[in-house]
PDB file of C-alpha atoms and ligand atoms in Angstrom:
ATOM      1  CA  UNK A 116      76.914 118.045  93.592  1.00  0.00           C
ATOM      2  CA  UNK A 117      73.202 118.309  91.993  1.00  0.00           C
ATOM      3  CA  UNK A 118      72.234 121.126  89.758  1.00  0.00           C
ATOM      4  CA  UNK A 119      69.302 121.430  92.846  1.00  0.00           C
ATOM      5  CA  UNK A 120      72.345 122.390  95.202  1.00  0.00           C
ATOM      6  CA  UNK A 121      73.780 125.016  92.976  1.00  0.00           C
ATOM      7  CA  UNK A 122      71.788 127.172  94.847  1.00  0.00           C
ATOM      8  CA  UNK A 123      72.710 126.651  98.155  1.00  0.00           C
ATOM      9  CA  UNK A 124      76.159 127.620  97.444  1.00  0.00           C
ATOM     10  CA  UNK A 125      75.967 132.007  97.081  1.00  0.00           C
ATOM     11  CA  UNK A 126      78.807 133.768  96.932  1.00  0.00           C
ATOM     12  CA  UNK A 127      79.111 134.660 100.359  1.00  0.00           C
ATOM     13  CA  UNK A 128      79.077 130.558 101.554  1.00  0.00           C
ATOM     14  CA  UNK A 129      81.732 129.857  99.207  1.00  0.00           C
ATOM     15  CA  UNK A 130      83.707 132.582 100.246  1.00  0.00           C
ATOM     16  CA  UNK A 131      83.684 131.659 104.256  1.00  0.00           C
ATOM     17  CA  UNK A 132      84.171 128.110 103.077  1.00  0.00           C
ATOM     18  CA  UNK A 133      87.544 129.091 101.149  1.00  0.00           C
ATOM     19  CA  UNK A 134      88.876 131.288 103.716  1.00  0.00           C
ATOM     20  CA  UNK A 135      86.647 130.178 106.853  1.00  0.00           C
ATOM     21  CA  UNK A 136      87.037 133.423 109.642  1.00  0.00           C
ATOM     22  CA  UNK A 137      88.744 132.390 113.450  1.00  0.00           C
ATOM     23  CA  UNK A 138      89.497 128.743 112.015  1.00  0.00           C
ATOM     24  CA  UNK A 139      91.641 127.628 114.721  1.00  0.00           C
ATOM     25  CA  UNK A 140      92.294 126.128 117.777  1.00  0.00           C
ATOM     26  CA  UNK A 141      92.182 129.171 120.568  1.00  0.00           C
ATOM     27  CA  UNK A 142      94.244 129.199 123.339  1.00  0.00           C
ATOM     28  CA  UNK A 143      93.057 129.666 126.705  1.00  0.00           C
ATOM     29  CA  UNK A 144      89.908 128.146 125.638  1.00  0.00           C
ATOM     30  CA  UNK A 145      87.625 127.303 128.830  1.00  0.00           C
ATOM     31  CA  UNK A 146      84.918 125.991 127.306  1.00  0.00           C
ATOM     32  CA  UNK A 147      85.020 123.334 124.174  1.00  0.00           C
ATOM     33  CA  UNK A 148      82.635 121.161 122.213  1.00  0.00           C
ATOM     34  CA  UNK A 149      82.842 118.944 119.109  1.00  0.00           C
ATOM     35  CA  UNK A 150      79.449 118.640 117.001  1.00  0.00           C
ATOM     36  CA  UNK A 151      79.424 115.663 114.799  1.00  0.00           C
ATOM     37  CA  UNK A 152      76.787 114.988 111.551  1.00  0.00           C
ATOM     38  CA  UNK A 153      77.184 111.566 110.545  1.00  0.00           C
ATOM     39  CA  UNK A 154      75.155 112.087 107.314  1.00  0.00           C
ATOM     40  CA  UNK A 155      77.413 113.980 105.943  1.00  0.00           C
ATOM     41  CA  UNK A 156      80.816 112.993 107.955  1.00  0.00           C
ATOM     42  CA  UNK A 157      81.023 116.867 109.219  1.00  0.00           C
ATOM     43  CA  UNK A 158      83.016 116.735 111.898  1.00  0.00           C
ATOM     44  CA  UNK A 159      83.657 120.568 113.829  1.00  0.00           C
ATOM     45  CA  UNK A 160      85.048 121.152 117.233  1.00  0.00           C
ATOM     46  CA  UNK A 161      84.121 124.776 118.765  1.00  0.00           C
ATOM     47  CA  UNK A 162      86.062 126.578 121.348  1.00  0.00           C
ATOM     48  CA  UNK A 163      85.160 129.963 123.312  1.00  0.00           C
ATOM     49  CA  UNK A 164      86.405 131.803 125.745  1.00  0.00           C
ATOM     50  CA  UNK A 165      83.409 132.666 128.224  1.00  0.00           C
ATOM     51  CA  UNK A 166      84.263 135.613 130.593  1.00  0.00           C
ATOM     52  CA  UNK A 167      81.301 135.988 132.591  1.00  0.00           C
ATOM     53  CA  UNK A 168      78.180 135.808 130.478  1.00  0.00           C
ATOM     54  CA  UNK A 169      80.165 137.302 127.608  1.00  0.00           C
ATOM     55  CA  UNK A 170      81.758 135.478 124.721  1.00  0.00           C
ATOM     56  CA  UNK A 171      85.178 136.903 124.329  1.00  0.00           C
ATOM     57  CA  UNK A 172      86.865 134.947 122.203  1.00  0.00           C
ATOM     58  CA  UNK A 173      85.424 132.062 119.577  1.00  0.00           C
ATOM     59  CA  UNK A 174      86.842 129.601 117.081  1.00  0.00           C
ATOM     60  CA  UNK A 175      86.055 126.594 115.564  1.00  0.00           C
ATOM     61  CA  UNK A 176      88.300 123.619 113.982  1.00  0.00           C
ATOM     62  CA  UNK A 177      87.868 120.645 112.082  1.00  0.00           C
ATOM     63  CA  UNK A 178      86.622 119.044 108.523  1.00  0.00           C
ATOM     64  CA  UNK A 179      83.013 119.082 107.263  1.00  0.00           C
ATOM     65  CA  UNK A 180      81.108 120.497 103.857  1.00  0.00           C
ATOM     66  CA  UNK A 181      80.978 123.960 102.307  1.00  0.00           C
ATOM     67  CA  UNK A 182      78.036 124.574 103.958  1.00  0.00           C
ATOM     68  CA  UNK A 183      79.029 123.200 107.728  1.00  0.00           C
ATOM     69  CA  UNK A 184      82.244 125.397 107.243  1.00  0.00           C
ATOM     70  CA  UNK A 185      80.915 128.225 106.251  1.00  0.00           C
ATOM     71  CA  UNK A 186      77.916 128.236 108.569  1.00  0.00           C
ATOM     72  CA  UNK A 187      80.772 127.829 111.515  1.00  0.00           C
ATOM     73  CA  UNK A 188      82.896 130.640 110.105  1.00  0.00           C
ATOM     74  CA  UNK A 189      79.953 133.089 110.059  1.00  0.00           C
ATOM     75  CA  UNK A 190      78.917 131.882 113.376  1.00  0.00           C
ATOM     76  CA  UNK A 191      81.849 132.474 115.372  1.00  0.00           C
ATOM     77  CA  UNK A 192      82.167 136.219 113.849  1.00  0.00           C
ATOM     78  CA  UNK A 193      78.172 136.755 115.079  1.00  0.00           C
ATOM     79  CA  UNK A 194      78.801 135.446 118.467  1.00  0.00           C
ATOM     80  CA  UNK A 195      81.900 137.017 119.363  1.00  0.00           C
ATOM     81  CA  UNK A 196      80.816 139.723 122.340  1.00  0.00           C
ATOM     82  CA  UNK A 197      77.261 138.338 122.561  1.00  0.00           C
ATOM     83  CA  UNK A 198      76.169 137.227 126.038  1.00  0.00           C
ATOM     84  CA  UNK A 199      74.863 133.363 126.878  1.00  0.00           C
ATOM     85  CA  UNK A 200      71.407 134.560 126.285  1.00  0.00           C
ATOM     86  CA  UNK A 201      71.760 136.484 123.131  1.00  0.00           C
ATOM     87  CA  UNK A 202      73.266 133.138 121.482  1.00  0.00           C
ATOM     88  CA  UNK A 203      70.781 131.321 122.712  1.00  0.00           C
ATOM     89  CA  UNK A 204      67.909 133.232 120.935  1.00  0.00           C
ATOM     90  CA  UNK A 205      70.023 133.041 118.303  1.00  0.00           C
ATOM     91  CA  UNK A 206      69.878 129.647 117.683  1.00  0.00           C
ATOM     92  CA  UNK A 207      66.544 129.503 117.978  1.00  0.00           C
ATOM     93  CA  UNK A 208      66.362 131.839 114.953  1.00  0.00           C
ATOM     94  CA  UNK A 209      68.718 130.129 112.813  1.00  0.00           C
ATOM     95  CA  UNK A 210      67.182 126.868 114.057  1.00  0.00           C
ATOM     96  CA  UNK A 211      63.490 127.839 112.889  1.00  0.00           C
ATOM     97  CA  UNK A 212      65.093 129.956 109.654  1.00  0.00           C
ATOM     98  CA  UNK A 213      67.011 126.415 108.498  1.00  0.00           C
ATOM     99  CA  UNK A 214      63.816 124.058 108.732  1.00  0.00           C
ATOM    100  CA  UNK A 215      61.172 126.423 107.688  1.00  0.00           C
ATOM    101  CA  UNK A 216      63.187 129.129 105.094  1.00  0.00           C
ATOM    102  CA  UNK A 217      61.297 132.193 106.996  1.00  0.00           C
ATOM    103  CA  UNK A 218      63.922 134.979 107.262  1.00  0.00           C
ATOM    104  CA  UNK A 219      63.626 137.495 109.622  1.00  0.00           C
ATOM    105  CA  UNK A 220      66.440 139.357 108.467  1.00  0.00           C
ATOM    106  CA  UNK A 221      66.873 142.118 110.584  1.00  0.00           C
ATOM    107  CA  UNK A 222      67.556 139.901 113.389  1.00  0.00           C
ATOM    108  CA  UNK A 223      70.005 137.799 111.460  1.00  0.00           C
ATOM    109  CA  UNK A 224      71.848 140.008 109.019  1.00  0.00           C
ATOM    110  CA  UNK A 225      74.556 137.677 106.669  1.00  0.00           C
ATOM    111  CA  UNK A 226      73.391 134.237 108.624  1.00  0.00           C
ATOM    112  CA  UNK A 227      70.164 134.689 106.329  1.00  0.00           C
ATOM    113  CA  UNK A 228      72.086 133.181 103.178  1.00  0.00           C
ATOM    114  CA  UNK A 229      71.385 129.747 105.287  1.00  0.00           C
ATOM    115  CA  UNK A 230      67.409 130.134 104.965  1.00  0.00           C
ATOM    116  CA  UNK A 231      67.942 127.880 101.522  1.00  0.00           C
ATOM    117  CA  UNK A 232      68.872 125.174 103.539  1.00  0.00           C
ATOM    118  CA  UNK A 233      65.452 124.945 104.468  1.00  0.00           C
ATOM    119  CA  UNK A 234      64.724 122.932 100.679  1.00  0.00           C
ATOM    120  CA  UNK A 235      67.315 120.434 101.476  1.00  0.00           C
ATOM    121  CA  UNK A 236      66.448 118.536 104.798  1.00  0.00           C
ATOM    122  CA  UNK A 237      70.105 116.358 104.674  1.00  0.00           C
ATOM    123  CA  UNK A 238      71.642 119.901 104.938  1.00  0.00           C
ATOM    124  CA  UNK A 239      69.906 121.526 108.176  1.00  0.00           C
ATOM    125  CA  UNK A 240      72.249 119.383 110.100  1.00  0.00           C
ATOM    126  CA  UNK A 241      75.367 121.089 108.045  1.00  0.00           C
ATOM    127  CA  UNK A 242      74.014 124.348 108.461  1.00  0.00           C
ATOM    128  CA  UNK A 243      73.147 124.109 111.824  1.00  0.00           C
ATOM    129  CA  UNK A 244      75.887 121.875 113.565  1.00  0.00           C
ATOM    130  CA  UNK A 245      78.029 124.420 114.613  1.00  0.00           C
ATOM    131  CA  UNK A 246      75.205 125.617 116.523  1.00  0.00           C
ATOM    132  CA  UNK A 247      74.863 122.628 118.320  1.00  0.00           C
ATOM    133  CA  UNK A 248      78.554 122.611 119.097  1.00  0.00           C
ATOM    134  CA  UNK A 249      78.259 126.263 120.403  1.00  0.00           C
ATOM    135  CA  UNK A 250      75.607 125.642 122.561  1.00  0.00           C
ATOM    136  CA  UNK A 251      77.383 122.286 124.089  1.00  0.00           C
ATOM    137  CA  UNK A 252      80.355 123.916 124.755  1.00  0.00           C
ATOM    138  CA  UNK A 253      78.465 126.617 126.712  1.00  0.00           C
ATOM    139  CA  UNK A 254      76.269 124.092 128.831  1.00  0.00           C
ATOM    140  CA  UNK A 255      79.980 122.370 129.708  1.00  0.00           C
ATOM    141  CA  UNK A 256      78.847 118.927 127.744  1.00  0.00           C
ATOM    142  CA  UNK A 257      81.707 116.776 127.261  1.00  0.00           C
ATOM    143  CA  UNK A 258      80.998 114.413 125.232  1.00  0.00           C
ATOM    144  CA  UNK A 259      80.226 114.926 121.507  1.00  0.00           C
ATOM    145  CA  UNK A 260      77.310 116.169 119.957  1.00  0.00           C
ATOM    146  CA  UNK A 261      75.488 114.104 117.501  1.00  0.00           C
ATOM    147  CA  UNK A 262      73.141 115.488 115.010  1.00  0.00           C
ATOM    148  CA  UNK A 263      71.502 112.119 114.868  1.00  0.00           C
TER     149      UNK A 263
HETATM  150 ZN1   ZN B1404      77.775 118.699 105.684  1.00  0.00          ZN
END
């Protein structure tokens, strides 16, 4: 790791990427994904339970970076209970946050520690892969997700 990444790497990313939050396979899953970032070999698969237009239930597996756990880890805690809608202008927040480093934090809350990201183009794709995964499994794509 360069001293430019240091960084990148705040307490609160290290933390989810030690002990990442609903890191496992979920049972009674209906809807599933798997986002892949071949630049960095991240490789997560997302699963969600979708009653309705409500996300009851959301977990994530796999191997990838610090930052590509952690981003999934605090991901799946922000999206539990939100509806289809609310994660979708979600994304597009953390989407434009990641690739421009504008925060609008009261939106966000915690997910701002990603705006840093925004200095380090190879590691938008971390940051925002689990995203992509989310939003496959919730359109009902089956194949995988590239960030390529
Ligand atoms: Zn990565």
């Amino acid at each position: 790791m360069s001293d430019d990444l240091d960084d990148l790497y705040q307490q609160v990313i290290l933390d989810h990427n030690r002990s990442p939050r609903n890191f496992q396979k979920l049972e009674g899953a209906n809807h599933v994904a798997q986002g892949y970032n071949p630049l960095c070999g991240d490789h997560l698969k997302v699963y969600l339970i979708l009653d309705g237009d409500v996300i009851r239930d959301i977990t994530f597996d796999g191997t990838g970076c610090a930052i590509s756990r952690a981003s999934a880890s605090m991901m799946t805690s922000a999206l539990k209970g939100k509806t289809v809608a609310e994660v979708k202008q979600l994304f597009k927040k953390i989407h434009d946050m990641v690739t421009t480093g504008n925060v609008r934090e009261d939106e966000i809350g915690k997910l701002a520690v990603f705006a840093g990201v925004h200095k380090f183009p190879a590691r938008v794709k971390c940051a925002i892969l689990a995203w992509h995964a989310a939003l496959a499994a919730l359109d009902g794509r089956a194949e995988p997700v590239s960030t390529e």
